[in-house]
Short mmCIF file of C-alpha atoms and ligand atoms in Angstrom, two decimals:
data_model
loop_
_atom_site.label_atom_id
_atom_site.label_comp_id
_atom_site.label_asym_id
_atom_site.label_seq_id
_atom_site.Cartn_x
_atom_site.Cartn_y
_atom_site.Cartn_z
CA UNK P 1 25.98 -11.91 2.67
CA UNK P 2 25.22 -8.57 2.97
CA UNK P 3 21.99 -7.41 1.50
CA UNK P 4 21.27 -5.51 -1.98
CA UNK P 5 19.10 -2.89 -1.49
CA UNK P 6 15.68 -3.13 -3.32
CA UNK P 7 15.34 0.78 -3.80
CA UNK P 8 11.58 1.50 -3.21
CA UNK P 9 12.41 5.87 -4.18
CA UNK P 10 13.60 4.55 -7.83
CA UNK P 11 10.85 1.87 -8.81
CA UNK P 12 8.11 3.80 -7.37
CA UNK P 13 9.81 7.10 -10.00
CA UNK P 14 10.07 4.82 -12.98
CA UNK P 15 5.94 3.86 -11.79
CA UNK P 16 5.26 7.96 -11.37
CA UNK P 17 6.83 8.80 -14.67
CA UNK P 18 4.37 5.94 -16.83
CA UNK P 19 1.70 7.02 -14.75
CA UNK P 20 2.51 10.67 -16.16
CA UNK P 21 2.78 9.66 -19.24
CA UNK P 22 -0.53 7.88 -19.48
CA UNK P 23 -2.40 10.91 -17.91
CA UNK P 24 -0.82 13.14 -20.23
CA UNK P 25 -2.12 10.72 -23.34
CA UNK P 26 -5.68 10.86 -21.28
CA UNK P 27 -5.90 14.15 -21.72
CA UNK P 28 -4.68 15.07 -24.95
CA UNK P 29 -7.50 12.10 -25.82
CA UNK P 30 -9.63 15.27 -24.76
CA UNK P 31 -10.42 13.93 -21.10
CA UNK P 32 -10.31 16.02 -17.88
CA UNK P 33 -7.47 15.42 -16.08
CA UNK P 34 -7.98 12.34 -13.52
CA UNK P 35 -9.14 13.68 -10.38
CA UNK P 36 -8.78 12.32 -6.19
CA UNK P 37 -10.80 13.08 -3.73
CA UNK P 38 -8.67 12.64 0.01
CA UNK P 39 -11.07 12.63 2.94
CA UNK P 40 -8.74 13.29 6.57
CA UNK P 41 -10.97 12.75 9.73
CA UNK P 42 -9.13 14.54 12.72
CA UNK P 43 -5.24 15.56 13.47
CA UNK P 44 -3.55 12.00 13.43
CA UNK P 45 0.35 13.38 12.58
CA UNK P 46 1.52 10.54 10.48
CA UNK P 47 -1.79 10.76 8.16
CA UNK P 48 -1.55 14.13 7.57
CA UNK P 49 2.26 13.45 6.48
CA UNK P 50 0.72 10.57 4.36
CA UNK P 51 -1.54 12.47 2.58
CA UNK P 52 0.90 15.11 1.93
CA UNK P 53 3.13 12.45 0.09
CA UNK P 54 -0.13 11.55 -1.71
CA UNK P 55 -0.97 14.75 -2.85
CA UNK P 56 2.61 15.80 -3.75
CA UNK P 57 3.00 12.49 -5.98
CA UNK P 58 -0.71 13.57 -7.76
CA UNK P 59 0.48 16.83 -8.64
CA UNK P 60 3.77 15.01 -10.23
CA UNK P 61 2.01 12.86 -12.43
CA UNK P 62 -1.19 15.59 -13.08
CA UNK P 63 -3.90 14.53 -10.77
CA UNK P 64 -5.79 16.83 -9.64
CA UNK P 65 -6.37 16.17 -6.00
CA UNK P 66 -8.49 17.95 -2.86
CA UNK P 67 -7.76 16.76 0.42
CA UNK P 68 -11.46 17.27 2.74
CA UNK P 69 -10.18 17.75 6.74
CA UNK P 70 -13.28 17.09 8.80
CA UNK P 71 -13.40 17.31 12.62
CA UNK P 72 -12.72 13.81 14.88
CA UNK P 73 -16.02 14.23 16.05
CA UNK P 74 -18.02 13.79 12.74
CA UNK P 75 -20.78 11.32 12.60
CA UNK P 76 -20.57 7.93 10.81
CA UNK P 77 -23.88 9.26 9.21
CA UNK P 78 -22.58 12.86 8.25
CA UNK P 79 -19.18 10.77 6.74
CA UNK P 80 -21.03 8.59 4.90
CA UNK P 81 -23.11 11.59 3.31
CA UNK P 82 -20.64 13.18 2.10
CA UNK P 83 -18.96 10.09 0.73
CA UNK P 84 -22.19 9.52 -0.97
CA UNK P 85 -22.06 13.07 -2.84
CA UNK P 86 -18.41 11.99 -3.91
CA UNK P 87 -19.69 8.95 -5.45
CA UNK P 88 -22.29 10.52 -6.71
CA UNK P 89 -20.09 13.44 -8.56
CA UNK P 90 -18.89 12.49 -11.74
CA UNK P 91 -16.21 14.66 -11.64
CA UNK P 92 -14.60 12.41 -8.67
CA UNK P 93 -12.63 9.47 -9.98
CA UNK P 94 -10.99 8.05 -6.76
CA UNK P 95 -12.21 8.59 -3.41
CA UNK P 96 -9.26 7.69 -0.56
CA UNK P 97 -10.48 7.63 3.43
CA UNK P 98 -7.46 7.88 4.73
CA UNK P 99 -6.82 5.64 8.11
CA UNK P 100 -7.03 4.63 11.17
CA UNK P 101 -10.29 6.65 11.71
CA UNK P 102 -11.05 7.61 15.30
CA UNK P 103 -12.63 4.97 17.33
CA UNK P 104 -16.27 5.68 17.10
CA UNK P 105 -15.97 5.13 13.51
CA UNK P 106 -16.09 1.74 11.70
CA UNK P 107 -13.37 1.35 9.24
CA UNK P 108 -15.07 -1.28 7.36
CA UNK P 109 -18.32 -0.05 7.24
CA UNK P 110 -17.00 3.70 6.03
CA UNK P 111 -15.07 1.99 3.48
CA UNK P 112 -17.96 -0.17 2.52
CA UNK P 113 -19.87 3.41 1.49
CA UNK P 114 -17.99 4.16 -0.83
CA UNK P 115 -18.38 3.35 -4.36
CA UNK P 116 -16.20 0.64 -5.17
CA UNK P 117 -15.50 1.84 -8.83
CA UNK P 118 -13.80 4.72 -7.11
CA UNK P 119 -12.08 2.81 -4.10
CA UNK P 120 -8.54 3.75 -5.55
CA UNK P 121 -7.29 1.97 -2.11
CA UNK P 122 -8.47 -1.52 -2.89
CA UNK P 123 -10.13 -2.13 0.30
CA UNK P 124 -13.75 -2.36 -0.29
CA UNK P 125 -14.99 -5.89 0.32
CA UNK P 126 -16.04 -5.89 -3.93
CA UNK P 127 -12.39 -5.35 -4.84
CA UNK P 128 -10.73 -7.94 -2.31
CA UNK P 129 -13.64 -10.36 -3.30
CA UNK P 130 -12.42 -9.96 -7.19
CA UNK P 131 -8.44 -9.99 -6.38
CA UNK P 132 -9.37 -13.70 -4.70
CA UNK P 133 -10.96 -14.76 -7.42
CA UNK P 134 -8.26 -13.50 -10.04
CA UNK P 135 -10.90 -10.96 -11.72
CA UNK P 136 -9.27 -7.59 -12.84
CA UNK P 137 -9.78 -5.06 -9.68
CA UNK P 138 -8.34 -2.18 -8.21
CA UNK P 139 -5.39 -4.02 -6.14
CA UNK P 140 -4.55 -3.02 -2.47
CA UNK P 141 -1.77 -0.23 -3.12
CA UNK P 142 0.99 -1.25 -0.77
CA UNK P 143 1.03 -5.28 -1.32
CA UNK P 144 0.48 -4.35 -5.26
CA UNK P 145 3.78 -1.95 -4.83
CA UNK P 146 5.41 -5.02 -3.64
CA UNK P 147 4.62 -7.25 -6.09
CA UNK P 148 5.86 -4.30 -8.31
CA UNK P 149 8.97 -4.08 -6.65
CA UNK P 150 9.72 -8.22 -6.93
CA UNK P 151 8.74 -7.81 -10.58
CA UNK P 152 11.21 -5.07 -11.19
CA UNK P 153 14.10 -6.73 -9.19
CA UNK P 154 13.33 -10.27 -10.99
CA UNK P 155 13.19 -11.79 -7.90
CA UNK P 156 11.86 -15.14 -8.41
CA UNK P 157 8.73 -15.91 -6.40
CA UNK P 158 6.96 -19.16 -8.25
CA UNK P 159 7.06 -21.84 -5.99
CA UNK P 160 9.05 -20.19 -3.70
CA UNK P 161 7.96 -20.04 0.15
CA UNK P 162 6.45 -16.81 1.00
CA UNK P 163 6.04 -15.91 4.65
CA UNK P 164 3.50 -13.04 5.64
CA UNK P 165 4.11 -11.80 8.84
CA UNK P 166 1.03 -9.70 9.67
CA UNK P 167 -2.75 -10.35 8.21
CA UNK P 168 -4.07 -6.75 8.27
CA UNK P 169 -6.85 -6.00 6.07
CA UNK P 170 -5.00 -3.66 3.59
CA UNK P 171 -1.70 -5.48 3.98
CA UNK P 172 -1.14 -9.14 5.04
CA UNK P 173 -4.16 -10.36 3.75
CA UNK P 174 -4.13 -9.04 0.25
CA UNK P 175 -0.41 -9.66 -0.05
CA UNK P 176 -0.97 -13.39 0.67
CA UNK P 177 -3.74 -13.59 -2.22
CA UNK P 178 -1.29 -12.10 -4.46
CA UNK P 179 1.83 -14.00 -4.02
CA UNK P 180 -0.32 -17.19 -3.65
CA UNK P 181 -2.31 -16.46 -6.91
CA UNK P 182 -0.91 -13.94 -9.08
CA UNK P 183 0.80 -14.36 -11.75
CA UNK P 184 2.61 -11.53 -12.83
CA UNK P 185 6.18 -11.18 -14.74
CA UNK P 186 8.15 -13.09 -11.80
CA UNK P 187 5.92 -12.42 -8.72
CA UNK P 188 3.27 -14.75 -7.81
CA UNK P 189 2.75 -18.24 -7.62
CA UNK P 190 4.51 -18.61 -4.55
CA UNK P 191 3.77 -21.08 -1.45
CA UNK P 192 2.30 -18.68 0.90
CA UNK P 193 2.24 -18.94 5.31
CA UNK P 194 0.46 -15.91 6.90
CA UNK P 195 1.65 -15.49 10.65
CA UNK P 196 -0.54 -13.48 13.03
CA UNK P 197 -0.21 -12.58 16.70
CA UNK P 198 -1.29 -16.54 17.62
CA UNK P 199 1.24 -17.74 15.56
CA UNK P 200 2.75 -20.16 18.13
CA UNK P 201 6.50 -20.06 17.06
CA UNK P 202 7.04 -17.41 14.61
CA UNK P 203 11.13 -18.11 14.12
CA UNK P 204 9.68 -22.09 12.72
CA UNK P 205 8.19 -20.44 10.22
CA UNK P 206 10.35 -17.43 9.16
CA UNK P 207 13.72 -19.86 9.84
CA UNK P 208 12.39 -21.51 6.27
CA UNK P 209 10.82 -18.84 4.17
CA UNK P 210 12.60 -17.55 1.22
CA UNK P 211 10.42 -14.74 0.92
CA UNK P 212 9.44 -12.91 4.05
CA UNK P 213 7.15 -9.86 3.97
CA UNK P 214 6.40 -8.37 7.25
CA UNK P 215 3.85 -6.04 8.02
CA UNK P 216 2.92 -6.04 11.71
CA UNK P 217 3.97 -2.39 12.90
CA UNK P 218 6.32 -3.29 15.86
CA UNK P 219 10.00 -2.63 15.44
CA UNK P 220 12.31 -5.46 15.61
CA UNK P 221 10.11 -8.69 15.37
CA UNK P 222 12.06 -9.94 12.83
CA UNK P 223 15.91 -10.34 13.90
CA UNK P 224 18.75 -11.85 11.71
CA UNK P 225 18.67 -15.28 13.71
CA UNK P 226 15.03 -16.00 13.11
CA UNK P 227 15.65 -15.91 8.78
CA UNK P 228 17.96 -18.18 6.45
CA UNK P 229 20.65 -17.19 4.51
CA UNK P 230 19.80 -15.73 1.17
CA UNK P 231 16.26 -14.76 2.24
CA UNK P 232 14.63 -11.89 0.26
CA UNK P 233 13.10 -9.39 3.45
CA UNK P 234 10.02 -7.16 2.38
CA UNK P 235 9.95 -4.77 5.75
CA UNK P 236 6.38 -2.99 5.46
CA UNK P 237 6.88 -1.52 9.13
CA UNK P 238 6.92 2.44 9.50
CA UNK P 239 7.51 2.85 13.03
CA UNK P 240 8.58 6.10 14.79
CA UNK P 241 11.19 5.75 17.62
CA UNK P 242 12.36 8.03 20.30
CA UNK P 243 15.72 9.73 18.97
CA UNK P 244 17.69 12.52 20.33
CA UNK P 245 20.23 12.43 17.76
CA UNK P 246 17.96 14.30 15.27
CA UNK P 247 16.10 17.65 14.92
CA UNK P 248 12.59 15.66 15.21
CA UNK P 249 13.26 13.73 18.79
CA UNK P 250 12.27 10.53 16.33
CA UNK P 251 13.83 8.24 13.78
CA UNK P 252 11.58 5.84 11.15
CA UNK P 253 12.35 2.40 11.57
CA UNK P 254 10.79 -0.76 10.08
CA UNK P 255 9.67 -4.34 11.50
CA UNK P 256 13.19 -5.59 10.97
CA UNK P 257 16.20 -5.53 12.96
CA UNK P 258 18.05 -4.32 9.93
CA UNK P 259 21.66 -4.40 10.89
CA UNK P 260 21.33 -8.30 11.87
CA UNK P 261 18.81 -9.02 9.34
CA UNK P 262 20.82 -7.37 6.30
CA UNK P 263 23.68 -9.67 7.01
CA UNK P 264 21.69 -13.02 6.25
CA UNK P 265 19.43 -11.65 3.66
CA UNK P 266 19.74 -11.24 -0.27
CA UNK P 267 17.68 -8.60 -0.53
CA UNK P 268 16.06 -5.95 2.20
CA UNK P 269 13.84 -2.75 1.51
CA UNK P 270 15.36 0.04 3.57
CA UNK P 271 12.83 1.93 5.67
CA UNK P 272 12.54 4.51 4.49
CA UNK P 273 12.68 4.40 0.82
CA UNK P 274 11.27 1.14 0.34
CA UNK P 275 7.71 0.03 0.00
CA UNK P 276 6.21 3.29 1.30
CA UNK P 277 7.10 5.22 -1.66
CA UNK P 278 5.76 2.42 -3.81
CA UNK P 279 2.34 2.58 -2.15
CA UNK P 280 2.10 6.06 -3.06
CA UNK P 281 2.93 5.19 -6.69
CA UNK P 282 0.63 2.42 -6.91
CA UNK P 283 -2.53 4.74 -5.96
CA UNK P 284 -1.31 7.13 -8.28
CA UNK P 285 -2.16 3.60 -10.99
CA UNK P 286 -4.97 2.92 -9.32
CA UNK P 287 -6.72 6.55 -9.62
CA UNK P 288 -5.64 6.56 -13.59
CA UNK P 289 -7.60 3.37 -13.87
CA UNK P 290 -10.13 4.82 -11.78
CA UNK P 291 -10.77 7.68 -14.06
CA UNK P 292 -10.31 5.61 -17.41
CA UNK P 293 -13.06 3.28 -15.75
CA UNK P 294 -12.10 0.12 -17.38
CA UNK P 295 -11.69 -2.18 -15.00
CA UNK P 296 -15.39 -3.55 -14.48
CA UNK P 297 -17.84 -4.71 -16.81
N1 GUN R 301 -3.51 4.41 6.55
C1 GUN R 301 -1.80 3.42 6.33
N2 GUN R 301 -1.99 3.12 5.15
C2 GUN R 301 -2.87 3.43 4.45
C3 GUN R 301 -3.05 3.55 3.08
O1 GUN R 301 -2.35 3.06 2.51
N3 GUN R 301 -4.97 3.84 2.50
C4 GUN R 301 -5.15 4.53 3.72
N4 GUN R 301 -6.66 4.85 3.05
N5 GUN R 301 -5.08 4.98 4.66
C5 GUN R 301 -3.90 4.02 5.18
#
C-alpha cells in the first residue's frame, strides 16, 4: 500500500474561503472587521515565520491584524499589563501570544492573563476546561484543524483506536479530548490512548493503532515497522534539519519517517502542507468567532 495524501493546503483554503465569506457577511451587517492582536516576544526565527503565515491568512480572509514585537527581556509584569490593555480594548477581538516565550516567562501564567473570550489559540484553562466538558468553546487550533481534516476526508474514527503520541497542552492533550469526546460529522468518539516520554514500549501502542497523531517534535520517532497496514497517520511535527542540497541549508520534516510509514498507511499528512496550514485556517475561524462573541453565555 502507498498512502493517499491528506491535503492540508487544499482543506485549509476551503476553510479560509468560508471564513472570508462569513467575514464579508458580518461586515455587511454593519460590524467592523474582526481584529487580531499578535504579540511576539524576542526574535525566534520559527515564531516569526509562523506569524507571517498567520498575518497573511488574516489579510486573505479580511481580518485586520497587528503584531506587537517585544524585546526578549520584557518582564512578566510589563507583558501582563499590555495583555490587560488589549483585554479591555473593545476594538481587539483576539489576542495571540506566540509561543515559546523566553525562559523567564511562564507561558501558562501569561496565557491565563488573556481574557478567555479573546483567547483565539484556545489555550486558556477556561477554554480547555469547556472542551473537556463538551461545552462550546474556542478550540485549540492544531487539534481542531486535524478534526476538520478527518471530517473532510470522511475518515471514520468512531470506536476506532486513536493513539496520540505527545501530551503537550497545546496539541496532544486537547487532541485526545477531541478524538475521544467530540461527535463531529465523522471525527470523534474514538478509543484514545496517549503516549509520552515515559511510555515504556511505544511500538506496542502504535502497532495496534487505527489512527496515529504524532506531535513530539522529534524526526523519525514513528517508523514504518511501528505501524500496522492501513493506519491513518497525522504528523504534527515541524522540524528543521540540516540539508545542504537547498538554498536555505535546512529542510522541514515531520515526526514520521515518511518514506517507510507511507508504504503501510492508508492516509498520511505531508510535512509541509499537512497540519500546518490547517492550524492557521482554524485560527481565522476562531478570530471570527471571538469577534461575534457568540460562544459563551
Ligand atoms: N507556537 C507553536 N504553535 C503555536 C500556536 O498554535 N499558537 C501559539 N500562540 N504559539 C505557537
